[in-house]
Short mmCIF file of C-alpha atoms in Angstrom, two decimals:
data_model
loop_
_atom_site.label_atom_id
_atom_site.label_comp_id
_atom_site.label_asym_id
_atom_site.label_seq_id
_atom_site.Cartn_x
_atom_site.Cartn_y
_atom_site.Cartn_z
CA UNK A 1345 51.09 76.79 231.71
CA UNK A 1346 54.36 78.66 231.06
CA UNK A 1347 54.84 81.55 233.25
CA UNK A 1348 53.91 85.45 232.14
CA UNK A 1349 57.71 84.92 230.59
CA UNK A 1350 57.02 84.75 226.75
CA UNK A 1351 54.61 87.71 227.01
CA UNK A 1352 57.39 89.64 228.71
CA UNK A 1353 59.76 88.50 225.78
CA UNK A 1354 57.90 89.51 223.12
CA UNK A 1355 57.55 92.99 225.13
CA UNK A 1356 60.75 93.10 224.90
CA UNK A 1357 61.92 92.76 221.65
CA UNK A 1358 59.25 95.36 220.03
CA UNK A 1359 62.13 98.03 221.02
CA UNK A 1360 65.70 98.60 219.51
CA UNK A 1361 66.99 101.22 221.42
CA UNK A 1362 70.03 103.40 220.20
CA UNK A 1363 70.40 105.10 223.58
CA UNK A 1364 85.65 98.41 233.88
CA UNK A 1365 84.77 94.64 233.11
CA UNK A 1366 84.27 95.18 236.72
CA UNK A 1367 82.86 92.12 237.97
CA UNK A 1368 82.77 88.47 236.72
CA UNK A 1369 79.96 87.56 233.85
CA UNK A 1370 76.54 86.66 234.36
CA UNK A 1371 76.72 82.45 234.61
CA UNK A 1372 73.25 81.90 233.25
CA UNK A 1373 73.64 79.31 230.12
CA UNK A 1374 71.41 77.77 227.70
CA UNK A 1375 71.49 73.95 227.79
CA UNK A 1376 68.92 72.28 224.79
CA UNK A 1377 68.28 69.62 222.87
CA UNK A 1378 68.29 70.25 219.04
CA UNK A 1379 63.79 69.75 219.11
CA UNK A 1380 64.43 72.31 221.87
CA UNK A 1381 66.18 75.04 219.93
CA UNK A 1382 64.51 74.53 217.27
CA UNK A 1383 61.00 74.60 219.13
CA UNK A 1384 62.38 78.35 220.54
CA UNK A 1385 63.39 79.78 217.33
CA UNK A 1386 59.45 78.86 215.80
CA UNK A 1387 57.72 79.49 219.08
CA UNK A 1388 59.81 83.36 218.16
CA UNK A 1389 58.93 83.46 214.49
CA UNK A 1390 55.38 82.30 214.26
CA UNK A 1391 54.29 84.57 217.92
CA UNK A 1392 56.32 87.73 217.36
CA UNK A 1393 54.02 89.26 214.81
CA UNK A 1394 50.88 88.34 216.64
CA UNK A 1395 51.80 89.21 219.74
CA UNK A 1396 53.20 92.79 218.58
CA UNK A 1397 49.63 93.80 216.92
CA UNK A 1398 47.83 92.91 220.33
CA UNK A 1399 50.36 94.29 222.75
CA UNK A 1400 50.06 97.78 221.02
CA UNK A 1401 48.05 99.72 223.22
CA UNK A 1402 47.98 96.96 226.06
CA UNK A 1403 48.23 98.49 229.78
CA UNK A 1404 51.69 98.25 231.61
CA UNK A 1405 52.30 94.61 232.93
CA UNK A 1406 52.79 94.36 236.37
CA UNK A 1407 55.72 91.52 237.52
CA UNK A 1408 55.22 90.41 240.88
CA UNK A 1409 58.53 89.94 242.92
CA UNK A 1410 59.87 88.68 245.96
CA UNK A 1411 63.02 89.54 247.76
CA UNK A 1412 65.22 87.11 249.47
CA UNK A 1413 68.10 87.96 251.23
CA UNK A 1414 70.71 84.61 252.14
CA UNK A 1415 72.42 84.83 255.24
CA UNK A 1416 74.76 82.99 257.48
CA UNK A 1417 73.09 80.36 259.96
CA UNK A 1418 73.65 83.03 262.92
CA UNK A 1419 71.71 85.77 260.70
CA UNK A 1420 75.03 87.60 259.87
CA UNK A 1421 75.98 88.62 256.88
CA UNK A 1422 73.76 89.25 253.67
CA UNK A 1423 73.28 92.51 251.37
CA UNK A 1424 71.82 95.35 252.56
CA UNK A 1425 67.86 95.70 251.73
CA UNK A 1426 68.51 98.88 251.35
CA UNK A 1427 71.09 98.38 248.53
CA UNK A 1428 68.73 95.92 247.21
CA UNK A 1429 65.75 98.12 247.07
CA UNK A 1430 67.96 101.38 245.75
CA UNK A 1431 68.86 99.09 243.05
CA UNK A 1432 65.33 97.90 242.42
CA UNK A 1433 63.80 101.36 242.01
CA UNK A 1434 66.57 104.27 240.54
CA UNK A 1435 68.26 101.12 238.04
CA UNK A 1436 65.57 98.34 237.49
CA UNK A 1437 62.20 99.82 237.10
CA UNK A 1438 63.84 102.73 234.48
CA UNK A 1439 65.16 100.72 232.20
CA UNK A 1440 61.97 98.36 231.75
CA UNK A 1441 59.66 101.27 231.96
CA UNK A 1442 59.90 102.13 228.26
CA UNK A 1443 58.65 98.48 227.42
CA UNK A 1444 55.74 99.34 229.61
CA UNK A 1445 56.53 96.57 232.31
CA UNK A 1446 57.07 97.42 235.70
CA UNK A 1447 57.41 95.65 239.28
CA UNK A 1448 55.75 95.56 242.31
CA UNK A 1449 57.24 93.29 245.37
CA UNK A 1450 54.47 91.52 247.03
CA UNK A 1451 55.68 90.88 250.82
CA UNK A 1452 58.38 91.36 253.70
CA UNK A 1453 61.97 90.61 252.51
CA UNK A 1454 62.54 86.91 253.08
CA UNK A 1455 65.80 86.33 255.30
CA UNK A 1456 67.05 83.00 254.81
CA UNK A 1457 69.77 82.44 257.66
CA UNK A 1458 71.08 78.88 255.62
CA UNK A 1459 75.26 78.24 256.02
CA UNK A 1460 74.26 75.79 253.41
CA UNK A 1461 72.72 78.19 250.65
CA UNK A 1462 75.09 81.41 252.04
CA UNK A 1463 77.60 80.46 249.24
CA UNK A 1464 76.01 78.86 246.17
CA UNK A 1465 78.67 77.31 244.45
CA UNK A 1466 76.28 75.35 240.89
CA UNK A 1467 72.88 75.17 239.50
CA UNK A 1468 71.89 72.11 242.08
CA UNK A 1469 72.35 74.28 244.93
CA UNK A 1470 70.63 77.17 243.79
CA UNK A 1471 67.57 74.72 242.09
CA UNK A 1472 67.18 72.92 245.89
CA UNK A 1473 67.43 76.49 247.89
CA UNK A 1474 64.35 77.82 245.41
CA UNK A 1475 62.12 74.39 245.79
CA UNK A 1476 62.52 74.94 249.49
CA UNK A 1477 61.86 78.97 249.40
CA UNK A 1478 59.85 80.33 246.54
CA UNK A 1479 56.93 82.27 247.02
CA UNK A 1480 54.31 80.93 244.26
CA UNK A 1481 53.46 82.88 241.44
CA UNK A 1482 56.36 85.28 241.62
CA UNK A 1483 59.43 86.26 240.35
CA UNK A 1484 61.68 84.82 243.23
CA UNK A 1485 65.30 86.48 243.32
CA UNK A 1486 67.57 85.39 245.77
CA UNK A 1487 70.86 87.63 246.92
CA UNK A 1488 73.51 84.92 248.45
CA UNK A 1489 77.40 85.78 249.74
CA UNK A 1490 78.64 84.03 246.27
CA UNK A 1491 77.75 81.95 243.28
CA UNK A 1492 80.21 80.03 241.95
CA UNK A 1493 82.36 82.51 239.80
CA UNK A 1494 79.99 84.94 238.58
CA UNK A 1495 77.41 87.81 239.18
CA UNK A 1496 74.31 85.48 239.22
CA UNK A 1497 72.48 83.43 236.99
CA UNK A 1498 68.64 83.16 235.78
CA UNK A 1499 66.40 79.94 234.65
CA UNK A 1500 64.57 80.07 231.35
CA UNK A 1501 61.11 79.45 230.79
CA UNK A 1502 62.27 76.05 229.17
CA UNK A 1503 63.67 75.14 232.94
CA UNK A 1504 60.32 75.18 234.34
CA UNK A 1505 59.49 73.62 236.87
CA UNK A 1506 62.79 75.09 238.25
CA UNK A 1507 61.82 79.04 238.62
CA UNK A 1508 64.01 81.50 240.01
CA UNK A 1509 67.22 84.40 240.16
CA UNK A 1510 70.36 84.67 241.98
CA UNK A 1511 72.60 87.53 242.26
CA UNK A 1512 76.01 87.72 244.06
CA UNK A 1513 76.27 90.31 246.86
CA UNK A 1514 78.74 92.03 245.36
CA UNK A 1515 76.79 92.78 241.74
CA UNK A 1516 73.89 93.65 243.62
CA UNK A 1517 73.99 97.41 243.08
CA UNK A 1518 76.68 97.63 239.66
CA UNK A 1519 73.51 99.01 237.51
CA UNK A 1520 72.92 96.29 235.35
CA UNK A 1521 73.46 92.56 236.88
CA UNK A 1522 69.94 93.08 238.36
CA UNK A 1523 68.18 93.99 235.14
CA UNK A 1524 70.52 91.49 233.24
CA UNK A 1525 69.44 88.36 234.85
CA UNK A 1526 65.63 89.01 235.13
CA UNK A 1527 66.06 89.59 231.00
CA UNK A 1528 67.08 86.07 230.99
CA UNK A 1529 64.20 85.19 233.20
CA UNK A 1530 62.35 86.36 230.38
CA UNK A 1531 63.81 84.18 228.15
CA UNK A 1532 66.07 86.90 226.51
CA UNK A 1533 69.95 85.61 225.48
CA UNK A 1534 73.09 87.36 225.82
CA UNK A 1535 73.43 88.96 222.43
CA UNK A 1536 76.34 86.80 222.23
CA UNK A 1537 75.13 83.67 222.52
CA UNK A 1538 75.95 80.47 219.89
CA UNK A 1539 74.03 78.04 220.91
CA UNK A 1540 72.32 78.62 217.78
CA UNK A 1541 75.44 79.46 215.89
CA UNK A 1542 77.24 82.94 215.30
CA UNK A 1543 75.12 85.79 213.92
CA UNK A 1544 76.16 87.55 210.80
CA UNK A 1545 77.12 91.20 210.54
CA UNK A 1546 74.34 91.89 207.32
CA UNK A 1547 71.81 90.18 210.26
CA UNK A 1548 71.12 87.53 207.17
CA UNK A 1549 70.75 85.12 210.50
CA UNK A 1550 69.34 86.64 212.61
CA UNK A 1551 66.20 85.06 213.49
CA UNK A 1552 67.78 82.07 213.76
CA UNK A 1553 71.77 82.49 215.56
CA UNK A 1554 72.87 84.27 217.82
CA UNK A 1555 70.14 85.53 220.26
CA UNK A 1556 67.50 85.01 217.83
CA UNK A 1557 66.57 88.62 217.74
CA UNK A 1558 67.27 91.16 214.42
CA UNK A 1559 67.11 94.19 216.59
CA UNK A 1560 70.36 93.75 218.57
CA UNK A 1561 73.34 93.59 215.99
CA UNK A 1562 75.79 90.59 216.21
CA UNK A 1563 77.96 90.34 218.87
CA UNK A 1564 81.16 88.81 219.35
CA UNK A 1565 81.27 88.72 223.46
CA UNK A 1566 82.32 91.98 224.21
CA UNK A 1567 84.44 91.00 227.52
CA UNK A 1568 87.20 93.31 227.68
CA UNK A 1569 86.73 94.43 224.20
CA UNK A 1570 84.88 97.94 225.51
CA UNK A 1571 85.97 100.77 226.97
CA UNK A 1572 85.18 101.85 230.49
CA UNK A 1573 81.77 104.33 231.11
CA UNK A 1574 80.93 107.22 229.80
CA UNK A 1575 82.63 106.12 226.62
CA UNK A 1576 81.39 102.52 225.99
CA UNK A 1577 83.89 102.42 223.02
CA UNK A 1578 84.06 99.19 221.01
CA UNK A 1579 87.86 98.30 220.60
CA UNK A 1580 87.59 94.75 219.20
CA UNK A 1581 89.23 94.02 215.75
CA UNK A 1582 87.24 90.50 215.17
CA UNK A 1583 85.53 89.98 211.99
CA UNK A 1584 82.44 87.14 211.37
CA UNK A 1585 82.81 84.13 209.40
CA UNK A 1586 82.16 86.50 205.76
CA UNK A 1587 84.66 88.25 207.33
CA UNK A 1588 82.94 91.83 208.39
CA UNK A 1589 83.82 93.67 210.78
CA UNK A 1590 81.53 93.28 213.95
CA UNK A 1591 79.48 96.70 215.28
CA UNK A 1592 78.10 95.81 218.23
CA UNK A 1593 75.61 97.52 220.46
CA UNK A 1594 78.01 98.52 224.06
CA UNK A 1595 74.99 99.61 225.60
CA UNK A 1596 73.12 96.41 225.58
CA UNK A 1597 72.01 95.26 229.14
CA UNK A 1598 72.04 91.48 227.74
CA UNK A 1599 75.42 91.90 226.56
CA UNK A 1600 79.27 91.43 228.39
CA UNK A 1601 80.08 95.12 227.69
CA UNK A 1602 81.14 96.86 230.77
CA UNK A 1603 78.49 97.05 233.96
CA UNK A 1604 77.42 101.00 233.67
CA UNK A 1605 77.78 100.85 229.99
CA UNK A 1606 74.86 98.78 230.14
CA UNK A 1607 71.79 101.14 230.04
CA UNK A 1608 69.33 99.96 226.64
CA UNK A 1609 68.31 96.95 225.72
#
């Protein structure tokens, strides 16, 4: 049985919200057969509708987490749980509270005093780390010295049995990395994705490119194309394959727009 994941997603896209590259980009990719990504984009289409009328005056959902911190094999090192927690509660919880989900951690912090997991340099060592540490039934999000090249990463619903997060130290507490990669763990895209090809500008697409959602406009990977907080300015110039000028959403947490720009999603 697939994890609460798809009802989170489909939480999650009832709401269109209007509302420094400092750090490397979120390392979380989508790797599928074509029966795959095709199976996603009808599993979307044919559930969306459904699931909206029944989820209308549903009760908040509750997520389940647990906290583990990596740290060196003498117990040195590691984020603060402090830092972690602070992050958790004034940046997390607010910005899924309007889709009525919410988070509850379920035990201690888990210390995990590994040299070996410390620094997570690919996928493998971050899939073995999780099949030796994950607390069943949870969302399990580890906090490790490094990973690879990025701020973290996330597995998808469709990498099940394989069930986890990862964030960098150093993205821990940036606002948005945290919220980011549990959006993937609930099988949202970043709205630039093109797995499933580029999205149009008229969103004539866009239930089936891009991030497969028509309530976040197309995107052309906003990595240094924005303009540092409060402003959030779009300064790209790039135009779609009709040849429109993109208009992309900078506050988008599943986006590459700057960290604290990232506030709706």
């Amino acid at each position: 049985m697939k994890r609460f994941t798809s009802l989170i997603l489909f939480c999650l896209t009832l709401f269109s919200w209007q509302n420094n590259a400092q750090e490397e980009p979120c390392e979380t990719e989508i790797n599928l057969s074509e029966s795959e990504r095709q199976s996603i984009i009808e599993t979307m289409q044919t559930d969306f509708v459904e699931f909206k009328n029944s989820r209308a005056f549903a009760p908040t959902i509750t997520v389940p987490i647990q906290i583990h911190i990596l740290r060196e094999s003498a117990g040195t090192g590691g984020v603060s749980e402090a830092v972690v927690l602070d992050e958790l509660n004034n940046q997390v919880i607010p910005k899924y509270a309007s889709m009525d989900v919410t988070f509850s951690i379920v035990g201690p912090t888990n210390y995990i005093d590994s040299d070996t997991y410390y620094d997570l340099t690919s996928y493998g060592e971050g899939d073995a780390m999780s099949a030796a540490n994950n607390i069943p039934n949870v969302l399990n999000i580890y906090f490790a010295n490094t990973t690879n090249t990025g701020c973290g990463w996330a597995r998808f619903t469709f990498n099940l049995p394989v069930d986890y997060i990862v964030i960098r130290n150093s993205c821990a507490n940036n606002t948005s990395t945290f919220a980011h990669e549990i959006g993937h763990y609930f099988d949202l895209f970043h709205t630039h994705e093109t797995v499933y090809g580029d999205e149009l500008v008229n969103g004539t697409n866009c239930n089936v490119a891009g991030d497969l959602l028509c309530d976040t406009p197309a995107d052309p990977r906003l990595s240094e194309l924005v303009t540092a907080a409060p402003n959030c300015n779009y300064i790209g110039t790039g135009t779609d394959s009709n040849g429109a000028s993109y208009v992309p959403d900078t506050s988008q947490i599943m986006s590459y727009a700057p960290k604290q720009c990232r506030v709706n999603f």
